[in-house]
Amino acid sequence: MAIKDTEVKWNKKMNLKLKVSDENIVNLGEGAFFQEDSSIVFKEMNPIEYTYKIKHLLNVDKIHNENDYMVFTFYNNSFAENDIYQVYDHASSTRIGWTFPLQSLLSNNHDYAHNEHFLPYALVAFKKLIIEEFPNSLIPEVTLDGEYNLGDFYNADETIIMVLNKNQTRDIENFSIINYLPFLYGKGYYADNYNYKSPISCNGKRLNLKVTSEEIRNDEFIIQLFQKLLLQDNHHLVRFYLLYQVIELLIEKVFKKEFSEMLDSLGTDEKTLFQIKEDLGNIAKEKKRINKLFTVYTRKQDIKIRLMESCNEILRSIGRKQFTDPSEALYNVRNLFVHEYRSIPMENHYMIESINDLFEELVIEMTNDLRNLK
Amino acid sequence: MEIKSRITDTRINAENIFIELSYKEYIEIARLITLNNPLQRKRVKSSNTVYSLLRNDLKKGCLVPPIVLALSNDNHQELSEISDEEILNYLSEHKENLIILDGLQRTYTFLDVELELMNSKDEEQLQKFYNHKLRMELYLGINKFGILYRMLTLNTGQTPMSIRHQLEILYKDYLDQNINGINLVSEVDNDSINEIRMYKFNDIIDGFNSYLERNELPIDRFELLNNIKGLEKLSVENHKKDLFKDFLIAYDTFIIKVQELSDGWEFNQSSQEELEVSSRKLDGQPFGRVVFKIFNKSQPITGFGAALGKLKDFNKINDFEEWESKIQNITFNGEFEDWILDLIWHLDKIKVNSKKIGNSQRLYFYWFFRELFNEDSDSYLNLSEAVTNGYQRYRSQME
């Protein structure tokens, strides 16, 4: 094969592997991209020359430098091949890339197979998935003709790809994909490949990424929650507690905020000791802090109402008081689960799952909806 | 080169010739085959240990199992009546048409050892190597289908060839040829096929493969060739016919008929409006804008193949010639555009919702053709009914 000047060589061994036999698994050697063949070709010289080829199945039109891009893999097994979206950063309204199922790299049947904006991103993804190490890669058996495609090395039934342009993300302060994990989780882009809760859901042609609020952006628990903990197969109580931990985290911040404001005002307001003690007592009360979280420090209402109705359903089912305030309803359900789980009949446990689904939705919305909590 | 034995294989109507020859003579043939036939040029990385063992054994002159070859032309000579000498001459004259049915990897090993010895400049060892003997089994067949059957039953090698690969090798000489007015072309863009009666070679191979496998889906390349079911199907086919050709002609006849019924129909602005009036707005481009461009794609061709195969299993049909006469009786309800817009709409919905669009479309076409050609179905020979009922069968299978 003649070497063209459109050849791009990487002087490193690829991480992908092939299975020659049960005992013999080989690494692909050094590879190069050949544009005329739309393939990455590996040559092994020992003992004699063998050539392997991984073919890119879409057209190659413009070639962008893959070093200008970041590629991420997400997982979900419930999607359409046509779930191809432009990715925007919601806050700045800038387009930063594309997201698409791996399946869309293996087929010409979707709407973007000849789209001049999509195709360069598709090629970047193809190259990066071969050169760099990505989780959950497969090891195919050696074929008679030495030809492979990307679907042999990654599971097209559940892998979703995101390609972001560094030139665009550079303009976003301290950009990191981790900052979008809760939002992405809510849209069906899961960080790992087990327990998919919902299908990919995106309206229209765009995925508008909402960033986690600054107040909790670097919190390790929040990151772990959406990267791992919620993905596991959890008992409904565990799931509730995990989600409630977020509330605990947030109301602690509410306390600090309000306490700090109280301290600031001490010098200026004329308050008696009694009043100060009462005020302090109030901001310490869990119930009050949750209420403040729901009404002052976050805004969106719809999900809170639906959660309240779901909480009321379970409370009603065991003859307890109903609530008209979402934060109170949640707080009471929390107490019910902690202190009186045994009072809930087994046939009503499905209600706990419904509460959890809505609670999860609320927590996700809260992660990017916090205001004035710094 | 010496012919040691000749047996006529009456099952596939071919002459099996057992030849003893030197490594040198075989290497000459092998080099020609690999040079001329890109499909037989591929090699696989086998275990290093086994490979080096074989190489060393060959240098010492071990006897490898007979390599099996076939001459793939459709010559009608009565080969059983020809003398040994004439056979050898015939072989010499048609070396480029030989294909290796079994022993491709061994052949590569021969070539490697020759190269190694030539590079080592050990003339004595090289000559010794050249003089060792091996045996070759040659099928002189007048029928491609018979050879295909024999290839499939023989291929128990370590890295088996897929049926599809073998079909490519076997039928490669139909490529870029005119068959009854039909043109098969090599890999090009779908857009470049702008004529009726022109098809991509690979799509027809896929379709024929689907017929043999009774399965419209692209076959997993890693599936072993232990397809007992497939072999059983093959064994009941009439080996005297060129099934591949019959398949192609039957499908082409179908397209010609529908194109004729269409009276020049084309998807245009008014078609779009017609769809929107019935609340069916397409999400993207229509699957095709004229009849032949809808049906010359791999999805309908493989659906057709699989459906016909299945109907044959149910004894609803006997051979392709029977199909061709039925095709003439195809009809539709109402206006021509009605049923074809239904088809386009269904294909669009599939595109929006499916996890693997191509596979889903194939499945839909499979049900469409099954409905269309099954005399027990309500949609028999009725395009309008087949489009609708086929879609329902597709949906119920997907759920």
PDB file of N, CA and C in Angstrom, chain A residues 20 24 26 44 46-50 52 59 77-82 103 107 109-111 114 140-149 152 156-158 205, chain B residues 42-48 51 55 104-105 112 159-162 165 189 191 221-222 224 283-285 287 299 348 351-359 361:
ATOM      1  N   VAL A  20      -6.260 -14.563  19.067  1.00  0.00           N
ATOM      2  CA  VAL A  20      -5.814 -15.518  18.055  1.00  0.00           C
ATOM      3  C   VAL A  20      -6.274 -16.923  18.438  1.00  0.00           C
ATOM      4  N   ASN A  24      -3.927 -17.187  23.324  1.00  0.00           N
ATOM      5  CA  ASN A  24      -3.081 -16.209  22.648  1.00  0.00           C
ATOM      6  C   ASN A  24      -3.844 -14.942  22.282  1.00  0.00           C
ATOM      7  N   VAL A  26      -3.287 -10.986  21.293  1.00  0.00           N
ATOM      8  CA  VAL A  26      -2.235 -10.080  20.850  1.00  0.00           C
ATOM      9  C   VAL A  26      -2.697  -8.635  20.833  1.00  0.00           C
ATOM     10  N   GLU A  44       2.240  -6.009  11.154  1.00  0.00           N
ATOM     11  CA  GLU A  44       3.124  -6.721  12.064  1.00  0.00           C
ATOM     12  C   GLU A  44       4.176  -7.400  11.236  1.00  0.00           C
ATOM     13  N   ASN A  46       6.523  -9.603  12.433  1.00  0.00           N
ATOM     14  CA  ASN A  46       7.113 -10.806  12.997  1.00  0.00           C
ATOM     15  C   ASN A  46       6.082 -11.907  13.159  1.00  0.00           C
ATOM     16  N   PRO A  47       6.249 -13.141  12.653  1.00  0.00           N
ATOM     17  CA  PRO A  47       7.445 -13.543  11.918  1.00  0.00           C
ATOM     18  C   PRO A  47       7.461 -13.089  10.459  1.00  0.00           C
ATOM     19  N   ILE A  48       6.308 -12.939   9.883  1.00  0.00           N
ATOM     20  CA  ILE A  48       6.299 -12.362   8.529  1.00  0.00           C
ATOM     21  C   ILE A  48       5.202 -11.304   8.507  1.00  0.00           C
ATOM     22  N   GLU A  49       5.083 -10.640   7.407  1.00  0.00           N
ATOM     23  CA  GLU A  49       4.178  -9.500   7.395  1.00  0.00           C
ATOM     24  C   GLU A  49       2.697  -9.883   7.425  1.00  0.00           C
ATOM     25  N   TYR A  50       2.002  -9.372   8.417  1.00  0.00           N
ATOM     26  CA  TYR A  50       0.544  -9.502   8.475  1.00  0.00           C
ATOM     27  C   TYR A  50      -0.022  -8.112   8.511  1.00  0.00           C
ATOM     28  N   TYR A  52      -3.491  -5.875   9.403  1.00  0.00           N
ATOM     29  CA  TYR A  52      -4.867  -5.789   9.885  1.00  0.00           C
ATOM     30  C   TYR A  52      -5.393  -4.432   9.511  1.00  0.00           C
ATOM     31  N   ASN A  59     -18.256   8.028   4.974  1.00  0.00           N
ATOM     32  CA  ASN A  59     -17.386   8.753   4.043  1.00  0.00           C
ATOM     33  C   ASN A  59     -16.388   9.620   4.801  1.00  0.00           C
ATOM     34  N   ASN A  77     -28.595   1.153  26.520  1.00  0.00           N
ATOM     35  CA  ASN A  77     -28.951   0.202  25.471  1.00  0.00           C
ATOM     36  C   ASN A  77     -30.315   0.519  24.847  1.00  0.00           C
ATOM     37  N   SER A  78     -30.857   1.669  25.229  1.00  0.00           N
ATOM     38  CA  SER A  78     -32.158   2.047  24.705  1.00  0.00           C
ATOM     39  C   SER A  78     -32.042   3.372  23.963  1.00  0.00           C
ATOM     40  N   PHE A  79     -31.837   3.259  22.655  1.00  0.00           N
ATOM     41  CA  PHE A  79     -31.632   4.466  21.865  1.00  0.00           C
ATOM     42  C   PHE A  79     -32.015   4.148  20.426  1.00  0.00           C
ATOM     43  N   ALA A  80     -32.042   5.173  19.601  1.00  0.00           N
ATOM     44  CA  ALA A  80     -32.252   4.963  18.165  1.00  0.00           C
ATOM     45  C   ALA A  80     -30.955   5.312  17.449  1.00  0.00           C
ATOM     46  N   GLU A  81     -30.689   4.627  16.366  1.00  0.00           N
ATOM     47  CA  GLU A  81     -29.487   4.914  15.578  1.00  0.00           C
ATOM     48  C   GLU A  81     -29.453   6.376  15.169  1.00  0.00           C
ATOM     49  N   ASN A  82     -30.627   6.952  15.036  1.00  0.00           N
ATOM     50  CA  ASN A  82     -30.757   8.328  14.589  1.00  0.00           C
ATOM     51  C   ASN A  82     -30.623   9.353  15.734  1.00  0.00           C
ATOM     52  N   GLN A 103     -23.370   3.031  17.013  1.00  0.00           N
ATOM     53  CA  GLN A 103     -24.068   2.417  15.878  1.00  0.00           C
ATOM     54  C   GLN A 103     -24.112   3.350  14.664  1.00  0.00           C
ATOM     55  N   SER A 107     -23.122   2.637  10.155  1.00  0.00           N
ATOM     56  CA  SER A 107     -24.246   2.546   9.225  1.00  0.00           C
ATOM     57  C   SER A 107     -24.408   3.823   8.412  1.00  0.00           C
ATOM     58  N   ASN A 109     -27.373   4.466   7.109  1.00  0.00           N
ATOM     59  CA  ASN A 109     -28.825   4.560   6.966  1.00  0.00           C
ATOM     60  C   ASN A 109     -29.476   5.699   7.741  1.00  0.00           C
ATOM     61  N   HIS A 110     -28.705   6.384   8.583  1.00  0.00           N
ATOM     62  CA  HIS A 110     -29.330   7.448   9.378  1.00  0.00           C
ATOM     63  C   HIS A 110     -29.254   8.776   8.632  1.00  0.00           C
ATOM     64  N   ASP A 111     -29.890   9.799   9.208  1.00  0.00           N
ATOM     65  CA  ASP A 111     -30.019  11.091   8.528  1.00  0.00           C
ATOM     66  C   ASP A 111     -28.726  11.862   8.353  1.00  0.00           C
ATOM     67  N   HIS A 114     -24.453  11.648   5.449  1.00  0.00           N
ATOM     68  CA  HIS A 114     -23.770  12.484   4.457  1.00  0.00           C
ATOM     69  C   HIS A 114     -23.712  13.938   4.898  1.00  0.00           C
ATOM     70  N   PRO A 140     -12.095  -9.082  19.786  1.00  0.00           N
ATOM     71  CA  PRO A 140     -12.689  -9.970  18.790  1.00  0.00           C
ATOM     72  C   PRO A 140     -11.730 -11.084  18.387  1.00  0.00           C
ATOM     73  N   GLU A 141     -12.292 -12.108  17.781  1.00  0.00           N
ATOM     74  CA  GLU A 141     -11.440 -13.170  17.264  1.00  0.00           C
ATOM     75  C   GLU A 141     -10.853 -12.738  15.932  1.00  0.00           C
ATOM     76  N   VAL A 142      -9.726 -13.306  15.640  1.00  0.00           N
ATOM     77  CA  VAL A 142      -9.047 -12.963  14.393  1.00  0.00           C
ATOM     78  C   VAL A 142      -9.909 -13.405  13.203  1.00  0.00           C
ATOM     79  N   THR A 143      -9.965 -12.594  12.157  1.00  0.00           N
ATOM     80  CA  THR A 143     -10.788 -12.955  11.003  1.00  0.00           C
ATOM     81  C   THR A 143      -9.910 -13.416   9.855  1.00  0.00           C
ATOM     82  N   LEU A 144     -10.527 -14.107   8.929  1.00  0.00           N
ATOM     83  CA  LEU A 144      -9.786 -14.644   7.797  1.00  0.00           C
ATOM     84  C   LEU A 144      -9.201 -13.530   6.935  1.00  0.00           C
ATOM     85  N   ASP A 145      -9.966 -12.441   6.803  1.00  0.00           N
ATOM     86  CA  ASP A 145      -9.500 -11.413   5.886  1.00  0.00           C
ATOM     87  C   ASP A 145      -8.761 -10.268   6.576  1.00  0.00           C
ATOM     88  N   GLY A 146      -8.610 -10.325   7.891  1.00  0.00           N
ATOM     89  CA  GLY A 146      -7.855  -9.281   8.579  1.00  0.00           C
ATOM     90  C   GLY A 146      -8.545  -7.943   8.608  1.00  0.00           C
ATOM     91  N   GLU A 147      -9.839  -7.922   8.305  1.00  0.00           N
ATOM     92  CA  GLU A 147     -10.555  -6.651   8.287  1.00  0.00           C
ATOM     93  C   GLU A 147     -11.544  -6.583   9.430  1.00  0.00           C
ATOM     94  N   TYR A 148     -11.578  -5.413  10.051  1.00  0.00           N
ATOM     95  CA  TYR A 148     -12.458  -5.217  11.189  1.00  0.00           C
ATOM     96  C   TYR A 148     -13.156  -3.872  11.056  1.00  0.00           C
ATOM     97  N   ASN A 149     -14.129  -3.664  11.908  1.00  0.00           N
ATOM     98  CA  ASN A 149     -14.677  -2.320  12.033  1.00  0.00           C
ATOM     99  C   ASN A 149     -14.811  -2.007  13.520  1.00  0.00           C
ATOM    100  N   ASP A 152     -16.433  -4.168  16.177  1.00  0.00           N
ATOM    101  CA  ASP A 152     -15.792  -5.386  16.672  1.00  0.00           C
ATOM    102  C   ASP A 152     -15.091  -5.114  17.997  1.00  0.00           C
ATOM    103  N   ALA A 156     -21.702  -1.967  20.116  1.00  0.00           N
ATOM    104  CA  ALA A 156     -22.571  -0.978  19.485  1.00  0.00           C
ATOM    105  C   ALA A 156     -23.984  -1.010  20.048  1.00  0.00           C
ATOM    106  N   ASP A 157     -24.284  -2.025  20.847  1.00  0.00           N
ATOM    107  CA  ASP A 157     -25.628  -2.114  21.433  1.00  0.00           C
ATOM    108  C   ASP A 157     -25.805  -1.170  22.599  1.00  0.00           C
ATOM    109  N   GLU A 158     -24.700  -0.632  23.129  1.00  0.00           N
ATOM    110  CA  GLU A 158     -24.872   0.196  24.314  1.00  0.00           C
ATOM    111  C   GLU A 158     -23.873   1.344  24.443  1.00  0.00           C
ATOM    112  N   LYS A 205     -33.028  18.606  17.939  1.00  0.00           N
ATOM    113  CA  LYS A 205     -31.771  18.178  17.362  1.00  0.00           C
ATOM    114  C   LYS A 205     -30.581  18.518  18.244  1.00  0.00           C
TER     115      LYS A 205
ATOM    116  N   LYS B  42      -6.180 -12.888   1.054  1.00  0.00           N
ATOM    117  CA  LYS B  42      -6.177 -12.558   2.472  1.00  0.00           C
ATOM    118  C   LYS B  42      -5.600 -13.706   3.298  1.00  0.00           C
ATOM    119  N   ARG B  43      -4.910 -13.330   4.318  1.00  0.00           N
ATOM    120  CA  ARG B  43      -4.405 -14.389   5.170  1.00  0.00           C
ATOM    121  C   ARG B  43      -4.676 -14.037   6.616  1.00  0.00           C
ATOM    122  N   VAL B  44      -4.566 -15.015   7.435  1.00  0.00           N
ATOM    123  CA  VAL B  44      -4.919 -14.823   8.828  1.00  0.00           C
ATOM    124  C   VAL B  44      -3.700 -15.095   9.694  1.00  0.00           C
ATOM    125  N   LYS B  45      -3.654 -14.413  10.804  1.00  0.00           N
ATOM    126  CA  LYS B  45      -2.565 -14.656  11.726  1.00  0.00           C
ATOM    127  C   LYS B  45      -2.921 -15.885  12.550  1.00  0.00           C
ATOM    128  N   SER B  46      -2.162 -16.908  12.413  1.00  0.00           N
ATOM    129  CA  SER B  46      -2.453 -18.095  13.230  1.00  0.00           C
ATOM    130  C   SER B  46      -1.455 -18.140  14.376  1.00  0.00           C
ATOM    131  N   SER B  47      -1.655 -19.057  15.245  1.00  0.00           N
ATOM    132  CA  SER B  47      -0.766 -19.179  16.395  1.00  0.00           C
ATOM    133  C   SER B  47       0.673 -19.320  15.932  1.00  0.00           C
ATOM    134  N   ASN B  48       1.565 -18.589  16.550  1.00  0.00           N
ATOM    135  CA  ASN B  48       2.965 -18.617  16.124  1.00  0.00           C
ATOM    136  C   ASN B  48       3.564 -20.002  16.199  1.00  0.00           C
ATOM    137  N   TYR B  51       2.292 -22.277  13.399  1.00  0.00           N
ATOM    138  CA  TYR B  51       2.854 -21.772  12.158  1.00  0.00           C
ATOM    139  C   TYR B  51       4.299 -22.212  11.978  1.00  0.00           C
ATOM    140  N   ARG B  55       5.961 -24.697   9.095  1.00  0.00           N
ATOM    141  CA  ARG B  55       7.062 -24.251   8.241  1.00  0.00           C
ATOM    142  C   ARG B  55       8.227 -25.233   8.287  1.00  0.00           C
ATOM    143  N   LEU B 104      -6.096 -22.653   1.935  1.00  0.00           N
ATOM    144  CA  LEU B 104      -5.538 -21.345   1.619  1.00  0.00           C
ATOM    145  C   LEU B 104      -4.372 -20.994   2.538  1.00  0.00           C
ATOM    146  N   GLN B 105      -4.548 -21.268   3.808  1.00  0.00           N
ATOM    147  CA  GLN B 105      -3.480 -20.918   4.757  1.00  0.00           C
ATOM    148  C   GLN B 105      -2.254 -21.795   4.559  1.00  0.00           C
ATOM    149  N   ASP B 112       5.676 -18.819   1.871  1.00  0.00           N
ATOM    150  CA  ASP B 112       6.589 -18.249   2.867  1.00  0.00           C
ATOM    151  C   ASP B 112       7.882 -19.029   2.950  1.00  0.00           C
ATOM    152  N   THR B 159      -9.780 -21.513  10.620  1.00  0.00           N
ATOM    153  CA  THR B 159     -10.465 -20.228  10.571  1.00  0.00           C
ATOM    154  C   THR B 159     -11.421 -20.306   9.402  1.00  0.00           C
ATOM    155  N   PRO B 160     -12.642 -20.702   9.635  1.00  0.00           N
ATOM    156  CA  PRO B 160     -13.554 -20.970   8.530  1.00  0.00           C
ATOM    157  C   PRO B 160     -13.937 -19.711   7.773  1.00  0.00           C
ATOM    158  N   MET B 161     -14.191 -19.931   6.510  1.00  0.00           N
ATOM    159  CA  MET B 161     -14.652 -18.835   5.664  1.00  0.00           C
ATOM    160  C   MET B 161     -16.145 -18.717   5.842  1.00  0.00           C
ATOM    161  N   SER B 162     -16.639 -17.517   5.840  1.00  0.00           N
ATOM    162  CA  SER B 162     -18.083 -17.361   5.922  1.00  0.00           C
ATOM    163  C   SER B 162     -18.690 -17.752   4.578  1.00  0.00           C
ATOM    164  N   HIS B 165     -18.329 -14.985   2.112  1.00  0.00           N
ATOM    165  CA  HIS B 165     -17.008 -14.868   1.503  1.00  0.00           C
ATOM    166  C   HIS B 165     -16.870 -15.865   0.371  1.00  0.00           C
ATOM    167  N   ASP B 189     -21.085   4.164  -4.686  1.00  0.00           N
ATOM    168  CA  ASP B 189     -22.093   4.895  -3.939  1.00  0.00           C
ATOM    169  C   ASP B 189     -23.479   4.516  -4.418  1.00  0.00           C
ATOM    170  N   ASP B 191     -25.814   6.421  -4.844  1.00  0.00           N
ATOM    171  CA  ASP B 191     -26.288   7.440  -5.777  1.00  0.00           C
ATOM    172  C   ASP B 191     -25.829   7.195  -7.209  1.00  0.00           C
ATOM    173  N   ARG B 221     -19.776 -12.091  11.014  1.00  0.00           N
ATOM    174  CA  ARG B 221     -18.590 -12.662  10.383  1.00  0.00           C
ATOM    175  C   ARG B 221     -17.935 -13.725  11.236  1.00  0.00           C
ATOM    176  N   PHE B 222     -18.190 -13.671  12.514  1.00  0.00           N
ATOM    177  CA  PHE B 222     -17.514 -14.618  13.387  1.00  0.00           C
ATOM    178  C   PHE B 222     -18.296 -15.908  13.591  1.00  0.00           C
ATOM    179  N   LEU B 224     -19.419 -19.455  12.984  1.00  0.00           N
ATOM    180  CA  LEU B 224     -18.765 -20.578  12.325  1.00  0.00           C
ATOM    181  C   LEU B 224     -19.635 -21.135  11.225  1.00  0.00           C
ATOM    182  N   ASP B 283     -39.377  12.509   8.511  1.00  0.00           N
ATOM    183  CA  ASP B 283     -38.338  13.091   9.342  1.00  0.00           C
ATOM    184  C   ASP B 283     -37.105  13.483   8.538  1.00  0.00           C
ATOM    185  N   GLY B 284     -36.880  12.755   7.451  1.00  0.00           N
ATOM    186  CA  GLY B 284     -35.716  13.053   6.607  1.00  0.00           C
ATOM    187  C   GLY B 284     -36.074  12.821   5.157  1.00  0.00           C
ATOM    188  N   GLN B 285     -35.100  12.386   4.374  1.00  0.00           N
ATOM    189  CA  GLN B 285     -35.344  12.123   2.962  1.00  0.00           C
ATOM    190  C   GLN B 285     -36.143  10.828   2.817  1.00  0.00           C
ATOM    191  N   PHE B 287     -37.015   7.101   1.486  1.00  0.00           N
ATOM    192  CA  PHE B 287     -36.116   5.957   1.267  1.00  0.00           C
ATOM    193  C   PHE B 287     -35.656   5.885  -0.182  1.00  0.00           C
ATOM    194  N   GLN B 299     -31.438  -3.617   1.530  1.00  0.00           N
ATOM    195  CA  GLN B 299     -32.501  -3.984   2.469  1.00  0.00           C
ATOM    196  C   GLN B 299     -33.632  -4.761   1.790  1.00  0.00           C
ATOM    197  N   ASP B 348     -39.675   5.436   7.052  1.00  0.00           N
ATOM    198  CA  ASP B 348     -39.246   6.637   7.767  1.00  0.00           C
ATOM    199  C   ASP B 348     -39.426   6.454   9.278  1.00  0.00           C
ATOM    200  N   LYS B 351     -36.781   4.349  10.596  1.00  0.00           N
ATOM    201  CA  LYS B 351     -35.509   5.071  10.700  1.00  0.00           C
ATOM    202  C   LYS B 351     -35.452   5.890  11.981  1.00  0.00           C
ATOM    203  N   VAL B 352     -36.536   6.507  12.351  1.00  0.00           N
ATOM    204  CA  VAL B 352     -36.543   7.365  13.537  1.00  0.00           C
ATOM    205  C   VAL B 352     -36.416   6.558  14.824  1.00  0.00           C
ATOM    206  N   ASN B 353     -37.010   5.374  14.854  1.00  0.00           N
ATOM    207  CA  ASN B 353     -37.109   4.639  16.117  1.00  0.00           C
ATOM    208  C   ASN B 353     -36.157   3.476  16.289  1.00  0.00           C
ATOM    209  N   SER B 354     -35.549   3.043  15.223  1.00  0.00           N
ATOM    210  CA  SER B 354     -34.814   1.781  15.326  1.00  0.00           C
ATOM    211  C   SER B 354     -33.403   1.927  15.859  1.00  0.00           C
ATOM    212  N   LYS B 355     -32.974   0.883  16.565  1.00  0.00           N
ATOM    213  CA  LYS B 355     -31.613   0.876  17.097  1.00  0.00           C
ATOM    214  C   LYS B 355     -30.605   0.538  16.007  1.00  0.00           C
ATOM    215  N   LYS B 356     -31.037  -0.292  15.077  1.00  0.00           N
ATOM    216  CA  LYS B 356     -30.179  -0.592  13.926  1.00  0.00           C
ATOM    217  C   LYS B 356     -31.059  -0.470  12.694  1.00  0.00           C
ATOM    218  N   ILE B 357     -30.996   0.667  12.082  1.00  0.00           N
ATOM    219  CA  ILE B 357     -31.946   1.009  11.025  1.00  0.00           C
ATOM    220  C   ILE B 357     -31.920  -0.009   9.897  1.00  0.00           C
ATOM    221  N   GLY B 358     -30.719  -0.335   9.417  1.00  0.00           N
ATOM    222  CA  GLY B 358     -30.598  -1.239   8.278  1.00  0.00           C
ATOM    223  C   GLY B 358     -31.269  -2.577   8.551  1.00  0.00           C
ATOM    224  N   ASN B 359     -30.982  -3.129   9.721  1.00  0.00           N
ATOM    225  CA  ASN B 359     -31.562  -4.439  10.078  1.00  0.00           C
ATOM    226  C   ASN B 359     -33.081  -4.376  10.178  1.00  0.00           C
ATOM    227  N   GLN B 361     -35.058  -2.288   8.671  1.00  0.00           N
ATOM    228  CA  GLN B 361     -35.641  -2.133   7.339  1.00  0.00           C
ATOM    229  C   GLN B 361     -35.654  -3.472   6.605  1.00  0.00           C
TER     230      GLN B 361
END
